[in-house]
Amino acid sequence: MFEREITERVSLTDADGGLNPAALGWTRTPLHDTSAIPGHGHWGRNKRWEYWGVMTPTHIVSLTVSCIDYLSLHSVWVLDRATGEAVDATVLSPGGRSATLPASLGDGPARARTKKVSLDIDEIEGATRLRGTAPRVSFDIIADRPAGHESMGVVVPWRRGDSIRRFQYTVKDVARPAHGTLTIDGTAHHLPEGSWAVLDHGRGRWPYQVWWNWAASSGIVDGRVIGLQLGSKWTDGSGATENAVVVDGRLSKISEELVWDYDSSDWMKPWHIHGERADLTFTPFYNKHSRTNVLVISTRTDQLFGTWSGWVLDAADERVTVDGIEGWAEDVLNRW
């Protein structure tokens, strides 16, 4: 499989609002202009979101600001790793009035405003600031962006014959050092050393039903900062992958479609993700299992948190060991 690296600014869409062929490819830094999403004539298929996952030695935090045309979904989820207690606040609201999302990544803030959940995502000098409030919890977290840090950006087309009516631009930004404060039931917890943030930025036009795998992890191995980003199912056969490894901020693209072996009857068994350029084992310690079925929307998510071992090959064909880094791997089926 050959994937083209894009090195100059490009519009995701053409003059008619369809996919711009020049946008097909991958990037090390965000270069796609997505300002024509949602656009006219495609109502109901436009999906826009900012998702952040923050994994610390003591807690896990995730937050979502999203709009899928006919409704917005905003959420805050916090897990206390010592006790296993989770706090979950999710709000569905009609239309997009509760969501503020930048036209393109980095062009402005993302905000959610509801009675139950309030979220603010702001780009600041050399970092992203994540703030939120929900029942029982609040947080103010800084996700640093070290100088020269690279992220995985890619356009994934869903092909039907010779036409591409559905497509997604995603940026997966792993291994962002995190610090700040998480408050639960009035008790403040300062994020300890070894806390990491991951961004999932999405803009596109989706089919009604999509099944995907996503895995992301961050940590330090042998003195090097390692970030792992993997995906499957939704990209299969598209000519694109979202697979990459980041070492000390430098990204190596993995264009191979890796094999994901796991047991959906027992999610807590180790997962094996492998191919010619990777041989990885993921050992879960917690499953964030959720179901949603509201009107035309149905979702089933099993997001496993755990520890990685094994290796991937970088762009120089050298093995990168990932033993001990933490993150997640998920299996999601969406009808939306």
mmCIF file with all atom_site columns, N, CA and C in Angstrom, residues 8-78:
data_model
loop_
_atom_site.group_PDB
_atom_site.id
_atom_site.type_symbol
_atom_site.label_atom_id
_atom_site.label_alt_id
_atom_site.label_comp_id
_atom_site.label_asym_id
_atom_site.label_entity_id
_atom_site.label_seq_id
_atom_site.pdbx_PDB_ins_code
_atom_site.Cartn_x
_atom_site.Cartn_y
_atom_site.Cartn_z
_atom_site.occupancy
_atom_site.B_iso_or_equiv
_atom_site.pdbx_formal_charge
_atom_site.auth_seq_id
_atom_site.auth_comp_id
_atom_site.auth_asym_id
_atom_site.auth_atom_id
_atom_site.pdbx_PDB_model_num
ATOM 1   N N  . GLU A 1 8  ? 1.734   20.556 2.086  1.00 0.00 ? 8  GLU A N  1
ATOM 2   C CA . GLU A 1 8  ? 1.249   21.922 1.929  1.00 0.00 ? 8  GLU A CA 1
ATOM 3   C C  . GLU A 1 8  ? -0.225  21.989 2.291  1.00 0.00 ? 8  GLU A C  1
ATOM 4   N N  . ARG A 1 9  ? -0.673  23.186 2.626  1.00 0.00 ? 9  ARG A N  1
ATOM 5   C CA . ARG A 1 9  ? -2.065  23.405 2.991  1.00 0.00 ? 9  ARG A CA 1
ATOM 6   C C  . ARG A 1 9  ? -2.987  22.982 1.848  1.00 0.00 ? 9  ARG A C  1
ATOM 7   N N  . VAL A 1 10 ? -4.091  22.287 2.175  1.00 0.00 ? 10 VAL A N  1
ATOM 8   C CA . VAL A 1 10 ? -5.005  21.788 1.159  1.00 0.00 ? 10 VAL A CA 1
ATOM 9   C C  . VAL A 1 10 ? -6.425  21.820 1.710  1.00 0.00 ? 10 VAL A C  1
ATOM 10  N N  . SER A 1 11 ? -7.398  22.061 0.836  1.00 0.00 ? 11 SER A N  1
ATOM 11  C CA . SER A 1 11 ? -8.804  22.037 1.231  1.00 0.00 ? 11 SER A CA 1
ATOM 12  C C  . SER A 1 11 ? -9.316  20.602 1.206  1.00 0.00 ? 11 SER A C  1
ATOM 13  N N  . LEU A 1 12 ? -10.048 20.208 2.231  1.00 0.00 ? 12 LEU A N  1
ATOM 14  C CA . LEU A 1 12 ? -10.622 18.870 2.263  1.00 0.00 ? 12 LEU A CA 1
ATOM 15  C C  . LEU A 1 12 ? -11.655 18.681 1.161  1.00 0.00 ? 12 LEU A C  1
ATOM 16  N N  . THR A 1 13 ? -12.369 19.748 0.818  1.00 0.00 ? 13 THR A N  1
ATOM 17  C CA . THR A 1 13 ? -13.462 19.659 -0.144 1.00 0.00 ? 13 THR A CA 1
ATOM 18  C C  . THR A 1 13 ? -13.160 20.471 -1.389 1.00 0.00 ? 13 THR A C  1
ATOM 19  N N  . ASP A 1 14 ? -13.870 20.125 -2.487 1.00 0.00 ? 14 ASP A N  1
ATOM 20  C CA . ASP A 1 14 ? -13.732 20.899 -3.719 1.00 0.00 ? 14 ASP A CA 1
ATOM 21  C C  . ASP A 1 14 ? -14.794 21.983 -3.779 1.00 0.00 ? 14 ASP A C  1
ATOM 22  N N  . ALA A 1 15 ? -14.875 22.677 -4.924 1.00 0.00 ? 15 ALA A N  1
ATOM 23  C CA . ALA A 1 15 ? -15.791 23.817 -5.057 1.00 0.00 ? 15 ALA A CA 1
ATOM 24  C C  . ALA A 1 15 ? -17.248 23.398 -4.931 1.00 0.00 ? 15 ALA A C  1
ATOM 25  N N  . ASP A 1 16 ? -17.554 22.133 -5.229 1.00 0.00 ? 16 ASP A N  1
ATOM 26  C CA . ASP A 1 16 ? -18.931 21.641 -5.148 1.00 0.00 ? 16 ASP A CA 1
ATOM 27  C C  . ASP A 1 16 ? -19.248 21.008 -3.796 1.00 0.00 ? 16 ASP A C  1
ATOM 28  N N  . GLY A 1 17 ? -18.291 20.999 -2.891 1.00 0.00 ? 17 GLY A N  1
ATOM 29  C CA . GLY A 1 17 ? -18.509 20.430 -1.571 1.00 0.00 ? 17 GLY A CA 1
ATOM 30  C C  . GLY A 1 17 ? -18.175 18.968 -1.446 1.00 0.00 ? 17 GLY A C  1
ATOM 31  N N  . GLY A 1 18 ? -17.745 18.336 -2.546 1.00 0.00 ? 18 GLY A N  1
ATOM 32  C CA . GLY A 1 18 ? -17.320 16.947 -2.468 1.00 0.00 ? 18 GLY A CA 1
ATOM 33  C C  . GLY A 1 18 ? -15.871 16.844 -2.034 1.00 0.00 ? 18 GLY A C  1
ATOM 34  N N  . LEU A 1 19 ? -15.383 15.614 -1.943 1.00 0.00 ? 19 LEU A N  1
ATOM 35  C CA . LEU A 1 19 ? -14.001 15.409 -1.537 1.00 0.00 ? 19 LEU A CA 1
ATOM 36  C C  . LEU A 1 19 ? -13.051 15.934 -2.598 1.00 0.00 ? 19 LEU A C  1
ATOM 37  N N  . ASN A 1 20 ? -12.084 16.718 -2.172 1.00 0.00 ? 20 ASN A N  1
ATOM 38  C CA . ASN A 1 20 ? -11.030 17.198 -3.054 1.00 0.00 ? 20 ASN A CA 1
ATOM 39  C C  . ASN A 1 20 ? -9.997  16.086 -3.223 1.00 0.00 ? 20 ASN A C  1
ATOM 40  N N  . PRO A 1 21 ? -9.785  15.575 -4.446 1.00 0.00 ? 21 PRO A N  1
ATOM 41  C CA . PRO A 1 21 ? -8.809  14.479 -4.621 1.00 0.00 ? 21 PRO A CA 1
ATOM 42  C C  . PRO A 1 21 ? -7.422  14.827 -4.096 1.00 0.00 ? 21 PRO A C  1
ATOM 43  N N  . ALA A 1 22 ? -7.059  16.112 -4.136 1.00 0.00 ? 22 ALA A N  1
ATOM 44  C CA . ALA A 1 22 ? -5.740  16.525 -3.655 1.00 0.00 ? 22 ALA A CA 1
ATOM 45  C C  . ALA A 1 22 ? -5.609  16.393 -2.148 1.00 0.00 ? 22 ALA A C  1
ATOM 46  N N  . ALA A 1 23 ? -6.736  16.204 -1.453 1.00 0.00 ? 23 ALA A N  1
ATOM 47  C CA . ALA A 1 23 ? -6.702  16.072 0.011  1.00 0.00 ? 23 ALA A CA 1
ATOM 48  C C  . ALA A 1 23 ? -6.395  14.659 0.458  1.00 0.00 ? 23 ALA A C  1
ATOM 49  N N  . LEU A 1 24 ? -6.449  13.689 -0.448 1.00 0.00 ? 24 LEU A N  1
ATOM 50  C CA . LEU A 1 24 ? -6.190  12.306 -0.070 1.00 0.00 ? 24 LEU A CA 1
ATOM 51  C C  . LEU A 1 24 ? -4.710  12.122 0.254  1.00 0.00 ? 24 LEU A C  1
ATOM 52  N N  . GLY A 1 25 ? -4.439  11.662 1.454  1.00 0.00 ? 25 GLY A N  1
ATOM 53  C CA . GLY A 1 25 ? -3.063  11.472 1.892  1.00 0.00 ? 25 GLY A CA 1
ATOM 54  C C  . GLY A 1 25 ? -2.971  11.663 3.392  1.00 0.00 ? 25 GLY A C  1
ATOM 55  N N  . TRP A 1 26 ? -1.729  11.757 3.873  1.00 0.00 ? 26 TRP A N  1
ATOM 56  C CA . TRP A 1 26 ? -1.513  11.894 5.311  1.00 0.00 ? 26 TRP A CA 1
ATOM 57  C C  . TRP A 1 26 ? -0.530  13.028 5.585  1.00 0.00 ? 26 TRP A C  1
ATOM 58  N N  . THR A 1 27 ? -0.542  13.501 6.817  1.00 0.00 ? 27 THR A N  1
ATOM 59  C CA . THR A 1 27 ? 0.293   14.635 7.204  1.00 0.00 ? 27 THR A CA 1
ATOM 60  C C  . THR A 1 27 ? 0.950   14.386 8.557  1.00 0.00 ? 27 THR A C  1
ATOM 61  N N  . ARG A 1 28 ? 2.046   15.128 8.787  1.00 0.00 ? 28 ARG A N  1
ATOM 62  C CA . ARG A 1 28 ? 2.722   15.130 10.089 1.00 0.00 ? 28 ARG A CA 1
ATOM 63  C C  . ARG A 1 28 ? 2.228   16.260 10.987 1.00 0.00 ? 28 ARG A C  1
ATOM 64  N N  . THR A 1 29 ? 1.701   17.305 10.372 1.00 0.00 ? 29 THR A N  1
ATOM 65  C CA . THR A 1 29 ? 1.105   18.427 11.092 1.00 0.00 ? 29 THR A CA 1
ATOM 66  C C  . THR A 1 29 ? -0.213  18.751 10.412 1.00 0.00 ? 29 THR A C  1
ATOM 67  N N  . PRO A 1 30 ? -1.186  19.313 11.116 1.00 0.00 ? 30 PRO A N  1
ATOM 68  C CA . PRO A 1 30 ? -2.487  19.580 10.506 1.00 0.00 ? 30 PRO A CA 1
ATOM 69  C C  . PRO A 1 30 ? -2.395  20.582 9.351  1.00 0.00 ? 30 PRO A C  1
ATOM 70  N N  . LEU A 1 31 ? -2.763  20.152 8.145  1.00 0.00 ? 31 LEU A N  1
ATOM 71  C CA . LEU A 1 31 ? -2.689  20.992 6.952  1.00 0.00 ? 31 LEU A CA 1
ATOM 72  C C  . LEU A 1 31 ? -4.004  21.056 6.194  1.00 0.00 ? 31 LEU A C  1
ATOM 73  N N  . HIS A 1 32 ? -5.036  20.347 6.635  1.00 0.00 ? 32 HIS A N  1
ATOM 74  C CA . HIS A 1 32 ? -6.295  20.301 5.899  1.00 0.00 ? 32 HIS A CA 1
ATOM 75  C C  . HIS A 1 32 ? -7.253  21.400 6.373  1.00 0.00 ? 32 HIS A C  1
ATOM 76  N N  . ASP A 1 33 ? -7.758  22.133 5.405  1.00 0.00 ? 33 ASP A N  1
ATOM 77  C CA . ASP A 1 33 ? -8.801  23.133 5.648  1.00 0.00 ? 33 ASP A CA 1
ATOM 78  C C  . ASP A 1 33 ? -10.147 22.415 5.576  1.00 0.00 ? 33 ASP A C  1
ATOM 79  N N  . THR A 1 34 ? -10.852 22.349 6.702  1.00 0.00 ? 34 THR A N  1
ATOM 80  C CA . THR A 1 34 ? -12.127 21.630 6.756  1.00 0.00 ? 34 THR A CA 1
ATOM 81  C C  . THR A 1 34 ? -13.311 22.589 6.919  1.00 0.00 ? 34 THR A C  1
ATOM 82  N N  . SER A 1 35 ? -13.121 23.845 6.550  1.00 0.00 ? 35 SER A N  1
ATOM 83  C CA . SER A 1 35 ? -14.146 24.863 6.805  1.00 0.00 ? 35 SER A CA 1
ATOM 84  C C  . SER A 1 35 ? -15.438 24.643 6.030  1.00 0.00 ? 35 SER A C  1
ATOM 85  N N  . ALA A 1 36 ? -15.425 23.793 4.984  1.00 0.00 ? 36 ALA A N  1
ATOM 86  C CA . ALA A 1 36 ? -16.654 23.523 4.224  1.00 0.00 ? 36 ALA A CA 1
ATOM 87  C C  . ALA A 1 36 ? -17.482 22.387 4.822  1.00 0.00 ? 36 ALA A C  1
ATOM 88  N N  . ILE A 1 37 ? -17.050 21.862 5.947  1.00 0.00 ? 37 ILE A N  1
ATOM 89  C CA . ILE A 1 37 ? -17.842 20.883 6.699  1.00 0.00 ? 37 ILE A CA 1
ATOM 90  C C  . ILE A 1 37 ? -18.507 21.630 7.851  1.00 0.00 ? 37 ILE A C  1
ATOM 91  N N  . PRO A 1 38 ? -19.851 21.692 7.939  1.00 0.00 ? 38 PRO A N  1
ATOM 92  C CA . PRO A 1 38 ? -20.768 20.792 7.260  1.00 0.00 ? 38 PRO A CA 1
ATOM 93  C C  . PRO A 1 38 ? -21.091 21.135 5.804  1.00 0.00 ? 38 PRO A C  1
ATOM 94  N N  . GLY A 1 39 ? -21.265 22.402 5.425  1.00 0.00 ? 39 GLY A N  1
ATOM 95  C CA . GLY A 1 39 ? -21.604 22.727 4.045  1.00 0.00 ? 39 GLY A CA 1
ATOM 96  C C  . GLY A 1 39 ? -23.071 22.443 3.751  1.00 0.00 ? 39 GLY A C  1
ATOM 97  N N  . HIS A 1 40 ? -23.468 22.770 2.530  1.00 0.00 ? 40 HIS A N  1
ATOM 98  C CA . HIS A 1 40 ? -24.873 22.624 2.125  1.00 0.00 ? 40 HIS A CA 1
ATOM 99  C C  . HIS A 1 40 ? -25.083 21.322 1.354  1.00 0.00 ? 40 HIS A C  1
ATOM 100 N N  . GLY A 1 41 ? -26.283 20.778 1.466  1.00 0.00 ? 41 GLY A N  1
ATOM 101 C CA . GLY A 1 41 ? -26.650 19.622 0.670  1.00 0.00 ? 41 GLY A CA 1
ATOM 102 C C  . GLY A 1 41 ? -26.221 18.284 1.225  1.00 0.00 ? 41 GLY A C  1
ATOM 103 N N  . HIS A 1 42 ? -25.658 18.253 2.423  1.00 0.00 ? 42 HIS A N  1
ATOM 104 C CA . HIS A 1 42 ? -25.186 16.988 2.994  1.00 0.00 ? 42 HIS A CA 1
ATOM 105 C C  . HIS A 1 42 ? -25.690 16.811 4.419  1.00 0.00 ? 42 HIS A C  1
ATOM 106 N N  . TRP A 1 43 ? -26.798 17.439 4.751  1.00 0.00 ? 43 TRP A N  1
ATOM 107 C CA . TRP A 1 43 ? -27.278 17.443 6.125  1.00 0.00 ? 43 TRP A CA 1
ATOM 108 C C  . TRP A 1 43 ? -27.558 16.019 6.598  1.00 0.00 ? 43 TRP A C  1
ATOM 109 N N  . GLY A 1 44 ? -27.143 15.753 7.822  1.00 0.00 ? 44 GLY A N  1
ATOM 110 C CA . GLY A 1 44 ? -27.351 14.452 8.424  1.00 0.00 ? 44 GLY A CA 1
ATOM 111 C C  . GLY A 1 44 ? -26.156 13.535 8.344  1.00 0.00 ? 44 GLY A C  1
ATOM 112 N N  . ARG A 1 45 ? -25.232 13.819 7.439  1.00 0.00 ? 45 ARG A N  1
ATOM 113 C CA . ARG A 1 45 ? -24.035 12.970 7.280  1.00 0.00 ? 45 ARG A CA 1
ATOM 114 C C  . ARG A 1 45 ? -22.783 13.641 7.815  1.00 0.00 ? 45 ARG A C  1
ATOM 115 N N  . ASN A 1 46 ? -22.849 14.917 8.156  1.00 0.00 ? 46 ASN A N  1
ATOM 116 C CA . ASN A 1 46 ? -21.683 15.633 8.650  1.00 0.00 ? 46 ASN A CA 1
ATOM 117 C C  . ASN A 1 46 ? -21.417 15.286 10.113 1.00 0.00 ? 46 ASN A C  1
ATOM 118 N N  . LYS A 1 47 ? -20.177 14.941 10.414 1.00 0.00 ? 47 LYS A N  1
ATOM 119 C CA . LYS A 1 47 ? -19.773 14.609 11.778 1.00 0.00 ? 47 LYS A CA 1
ATOM 120 C C  . LYS A 1 47 ? -18.554 15.446 12.134 1.00 0.00 ? 47 LYS A C  1
ATOM 121 N N  . ARG A 1 48 ? -18.652 16.152 13.252 1.00 0.00 ? 48 ARG A N  1
ATOM 122 C CA . ARG A 1 48 ? -17.539 16.992 13.725 1.00 0.00 ? 48 ARG A CA 1
ATOM 123 C C  . ARG A 1 48 ? -17.344 16.745 15.210 1.00 0.00 ? 48 ARG A C  1
ATOM 124 N N  . TRP A 1 49 ? -16.093 16.563 15.620 1.00 0.00 ? 49 TRP A N  1
ATOM 125 C CA . TRP A 1 49 ? -15.864 16.370 17.053 1.00 0.00 ? 49 TRP A CA 1
ATOM 126 C C  . TRP A 1 49 ? -14.436 16.689 17.454 1.00 0.00 ? 49 TRP A C  1
ATOM 127 N N  . GLU A 1 50 ? -14.284 16.932 18.752 1.00 0.00 ? 50 GLU A N  1
ATOM 128 C CA . GLU A 1 50 ? -12.993 16.986 19.438 1.00 0.00 ? 50 GLU A CA 1
ATOM 129 C C  . GLU A 1 50 ? -13.112 16.056 20.643 1.00 0.00 ? 50 GLU A C  1
ATOM 130 N N  . TYR A 1 51 ? -12.278 15.039 20.664 1.00 0.00 ? 51 TYR A N  1
ATOM 131 C CA . TYR A 1 51 ? -12.225 14.102 21.783 1.00 0.00 ? 51 TYR A CA 1
ATOM 132 C C  . TYR A 1 51 ? -10.818 14.146 22.371 1.00 0.00 ? 51 TYR A C  1
ATOM 133 N N  . TRP A 1 52 ? -10.747 14.232 23.673 1.00 0.00 ? 52 TRP A N  1
ATOM 134 C CA . TRP A 1 52 ? -9.463  14.154 24.367 1.00 0.00 ? 52 TRP A CA 1
ATOM 135 C C  . TRP A 1 52 ? -9.542  13.053 25.409 1.00 0.00 ? 52 TRP A C  1
ATOM 136 N N  . GLY A 1 53 ? -8.495  12.223 25.441 1.00 0.00 ? 53 GLY A N  1
ATOM 137 C CA . GLY A 1 53 ? -8.334  11.251 26.501 1.00 0.00 ? 53 GLY A CA 1
ATOM 138 C C  . GLY A 1 53 ? -7.062  11.563 27.263 1.00 0.00 ? 53 GLY A C  1
ATOM 139 N N  . VAL A 1 54 ? -7.157  11.607 28.573 1.00 0.00 ? 54 VAL A N  1
ATOM 140 C CA . VAL A 1 54 ? -6.007  11.910 29.428 1.00 0.00 ? 54 VAL A CA 1
ATOM 141 C C  . VAL A 1 54 ? -5.824  10.746 30.383 1.00 0.00 ? 54 VAL A C  1
ATOM 142 N N  . MET A 1 55 ? -4.653  10.120 30.317 1.00 0.00 ? 55 MET A N  1
ATOM 143 C CA . MET A 1 55 ? -4.365  8.961  31.160 1.00 0.00 ? 55 MET A CA 1
ATOM 144 C C  . MET A 1 55 ? -3.251  9.322  32.127 1.00 0.00 ? 55 MET A C  1
ATOM 145 N N  . THR A 1 56 ? -3.523  9.173  33.410 1.00 0.00 ? 56 THR A N  1
ATOM 146 C CA . THR A 1 56 ? -2.554  9.481  34.450 1.00 0.00 ? 56 THR A CA 1
ATOM 147 C C  . THR A 1 56 ? -2.325  8.227  35.290 1.00 0.00 ? 56 THR A C  1
ATOM 148 N N  . PRO A 1 57 ? -1.288  8.210  36.099 1.00 0.00 ? 57 PRO A N  1
ATOM 149 C CA . PRO A 1 57 ? -1.076  7.048  36.979 1.00 0.00 ? 57 PRO A CA 1
ATOM 150 C C  . PRO A 1 57 ? -2.213  6.818  37.972 1.00 0.00 ? 57 PRO A C  1
ATOM 151 N N  . THR A 1 58 ? -3.019  7.844  38.241 1.00 0.00 ? 58 THR A N  1
ATOM 152 C CA . THR A 1 58 ? -4.072  7.712  39.252 1.00 0.00 ? 58 THR A CA 1
ATOM 153 C C  . THR A 1 58 ? -5.486  7.769  38.684 1.00 0.00 ? 58 THR A C  1
ATOM 154 N N  . HIS A 1 59 ? -5.678  8.442  37.567 1.00 0.00 ? 59 HIS A N  1
ATOM 155 C CA . HIS A 1 59 ? -7.015  8.649  37.001 1.00 0.00 ? 59 HIS A CA 1
ATOM 156 C C  . HIS A 1 59 ? -6.972  8.583  35.477 1.00 0.00 ? 59 HIS A C  1
ATOM 157 N N  . ILE A 1 60 ? -8.149  8.397  34.897 1.00 0.00 ? 60 ILE A N  1
ATOM 158 C CA . ILE A 1 60 ? -8.336  8.520  33.454 1.00 0.00 ? 60 ILE A CA 1
ATOM 159 C C  . ILE A 1 60 ? -9.490  9.498  33.230 1.00 0.00 ? 60 ILE A C  1
ATOM 160 N N  . VAL A 1 61 ? -9.282  10.440 32.317 1.00 0.00 ? 61 VAL A N  1
ATOM 161 C CA . VAL A 1 61 ? -10.279 11.467 32.009 1.00 0.00 ? 61 VAL A CA 1
ATOM 162 C C  . VAL A 1 61 ? -10.519 11.477 30.506 1.00 0.00 ? 61 VAL A C  1
ATOM 163 N N  . SER A 1 62 ? -11.774 11.525 30.097 1.00 0.00 ? 62 SER A N  1
ATOM 164 C CA . SER A 1 62 ? -12.075 11.747 28.684 1.00 0.00 ? 62 SER A CA 1
ATOM 165 C C  . SER A 1 62 ? -13.153 12.809 28.569 1.00 0.00 ? 62 SER A C  1
ATOM 166 N N  . LEU A 1 63 ? -13.088 13.572 27.468 1.00 0.00 ? 63 LEU A N  1
ATOM 167 C CA . LEU A 1 63 ? -14.067 14.626 27.210 1.00 0.00 ? 63 LEU A CA 1
ATOM 168 C C  . LEU A 1 63 ? -14.345 14.707 25.721 1.00 0.00 ? 63 LEU A C  1
ATOM 169 N N  . THR A 1 64 ? -15.582 15.009 25.390 1.00 0.00 ? 64 THR A N  1
ATOM 170 C CA . THR A 1 64 ? -16.017 15.074 23.996 1.00 0.00 ? 64 THR A CA 1
ATOM 171 C C  . THR A 1 64 ? -16.887 16.303 23.781 1.00 0.00 ? 64 THR A C  1
ATOM 172 N N  . VAL A 1 65 ? -16.566 17.045 22.716 1.00 0.00 ? 65 VAL A N  1
ATOM 173 C CA . VAL A 1 65 ? -17.451 18.086 22.183 1.00 0.00 ? 65 VAL A CA 1
ATOM 174 C C  . VAL A 1 65 ? -17.753 17.673 20.745 1.00 0.00 ? 65 VAL A C  1
ATOM 175 N N  . SER A 1 66 ? -19.027 17.489 20.402 1.00 0.00 ? 66 SER A N  1
ATOM 176 C CA . SER A 1 66 ? -19.326 16.981 19.066 1.00 0.00 ? 66 SER A CA 1
ATOM 177 C C  . SER A 1 66 ? -20.678 17.464 18.568 1.00 0.00 ? 66 SER A C  1
ATOM 178 N N  . CYS A 1 67 ? -20.792 17.492 17.230 1.00 0.00 ? 67 CYS A N  1
ATOM 179 C CA . CYS A 1 67 ? -22.057 17.802 16.566 1.00 0.00 ? 67 CYS A CA 1
ATOM 180 C C  . CYS A 1 67 ? -22.174 16.908 15.339 1.00 0.00 ? 67 CYS A C  1
ATOM 181 N N  . ILE A 1 68 ? -23.310 16.221 15.195 1.00 0.00 ? 68 ILE A N  1
ATOM 182 C CA . ILE A 1 68 ? -23.556 15.364 14.036 1.00 0.00 ? 68 ILE A CA 1
ATOM 183 C C  . ILE A 1 68 ? -24.806 15.837 13.279 1.00 0.00 ? 68 ILE A C  1
ATOM 184 N N  . ASP A 1 69 ? -24.885 17.145 13.089 1.00 0.00 ? 69 ASP A N  1
ATOM 185 C CA . ASP A 1 69 ? -25.967 17.829 12.368 1.00 0.00 ? 69 ASP A CA 1
ATOM 186 C C  . ASP A 1 69 ? -27.251 17.879 13.186 1.00 0.00 ? 69 ASP A C  1
ATOM 187 N N  . TYR A 1 70 ? -27.909 16.728 13.344 1.00 0.00 ? 70 TYR A N  1
ATOM 188 C CA . TYR A 1 70 ? -29.229 16.741 13.974 1.00 0.00 ? 70 TYR A CA 1
ATOM 189 C C  . TYR A 1 70 ? -29.169 16.742 15.493 1.00 0.00 ? 70 TYR A C  1
ATOM 190 N N  . LEU A 1 71 ? -27.993 16.504 16.051 1.00 0.00 ? 71 LEU A N  1
ATOM 191 C CA . LEU A 1 71 ? -27.853 16.640 17.502 1.00 0.00 ? 71 LEU A CA 1
ATOM 192 C C  . LEU A 1 71 ? -26.386 16.839 17.855 1.00 0.00 ? 71 LEU A C  1
ATOM 193 N N  . SER A 1 72 ? -26.172 17.273 19.089 1.00 0.00 ? 72 SER A N  1
ATOM 194 C CA . SER A 1 72 ? -24.834 17.405 19.651 1.00 0.00 ? 72 SER A CA 1
ATOM 195 C C  . SER A 1 72 ? -24.710 16.439 20.825 1.00 0.00 ? 72 SER A C  1
ATOM 196 N N  . LEU A 1 73 ? -23.515 15.897 20.975 1.00 0.00 ? 73 LEU A N  1
ATOM 197 C CA . LEU A 1 73 ? -23.224 15.011 22.101 1.00 0.00 ? 73 LEU A CA 1
ATOM 198 C C  . LEU A 1 73 ? -21.982 15.534 22.802 1.00 0.00 ? 73 LEU A C  1
ATOM 199 N N  . HIS A 1 74 ? -22.114 15.739 24.104 1.00 0.00 ? 74 HIS A N  1
ATOM 200 C CA . HIS A 1 74 ? -20.997 16.208 24.920 1.00 0.00 ? 74 HIS A CA 1
ATOM 201 C C  . HIS A 1 74 ? -20.867 15.280 26.128 1.00 0.00 ? 74 HIS A C  1
ATOM 202 N N  . SER A 1 75 ? -19.640 14.986 26.510 1.00 0.00 ? 75 SER A N  1
ATOM 203 C CA . SER A 1 75 ? -19.479 14.050 27.617 1.00 0.00 ? 75 SER A CA 1
ATOM 204 C C  . SER A 1 75 ? -18.214 14.326 28.403 1.00 0.00 ? 75 SER A C  1
ATOM 205 N N  . VAL A 1 76 ? -18.265 13.926 29.674 1.00 0.00 ? 76 VAL A N  1
ATOM 206 C CA . VAL A 1 76 ? -17.122 13.895 30.577 1.00 0.00 ? 76 VAL A CA 1
ATOM 207 C C  . VAL A 1 76 ? -17.157 12.546 31.280 1.00 0.00 ? 76 VAL A C  1
ATOM 208 N N  . TRP A 1 77 ? -16.022 11.865 31.298 1.00 0.00 ? 77 TRP A N  1
ATOM 209 C CA . TRP A 1 77 ? -15.921 10.580 31.990 1.00 0.00 ? 77 TRP A CA 1
ATOM 210 C C  . TRP A 1 77 ? -14.613 10.559 32.756 1.00 0.00 ? 77 TRP A C  1
ATOM 211 N N  . VAL A 1 78 ? -14.694 10.131 34.027 1.00 0.00 ? 78 VAL A N  1
ATOM 212 C CA . VAL A 1 78 ? -13.508 10.086 34.892 1.00 0.00 ? 78 VAL A CA 1
ATOM 213 C C  . VAL A 1 78 ? -13.490 8.749  35.613 1.00 0.00 ? 78 VAL A C  1
#
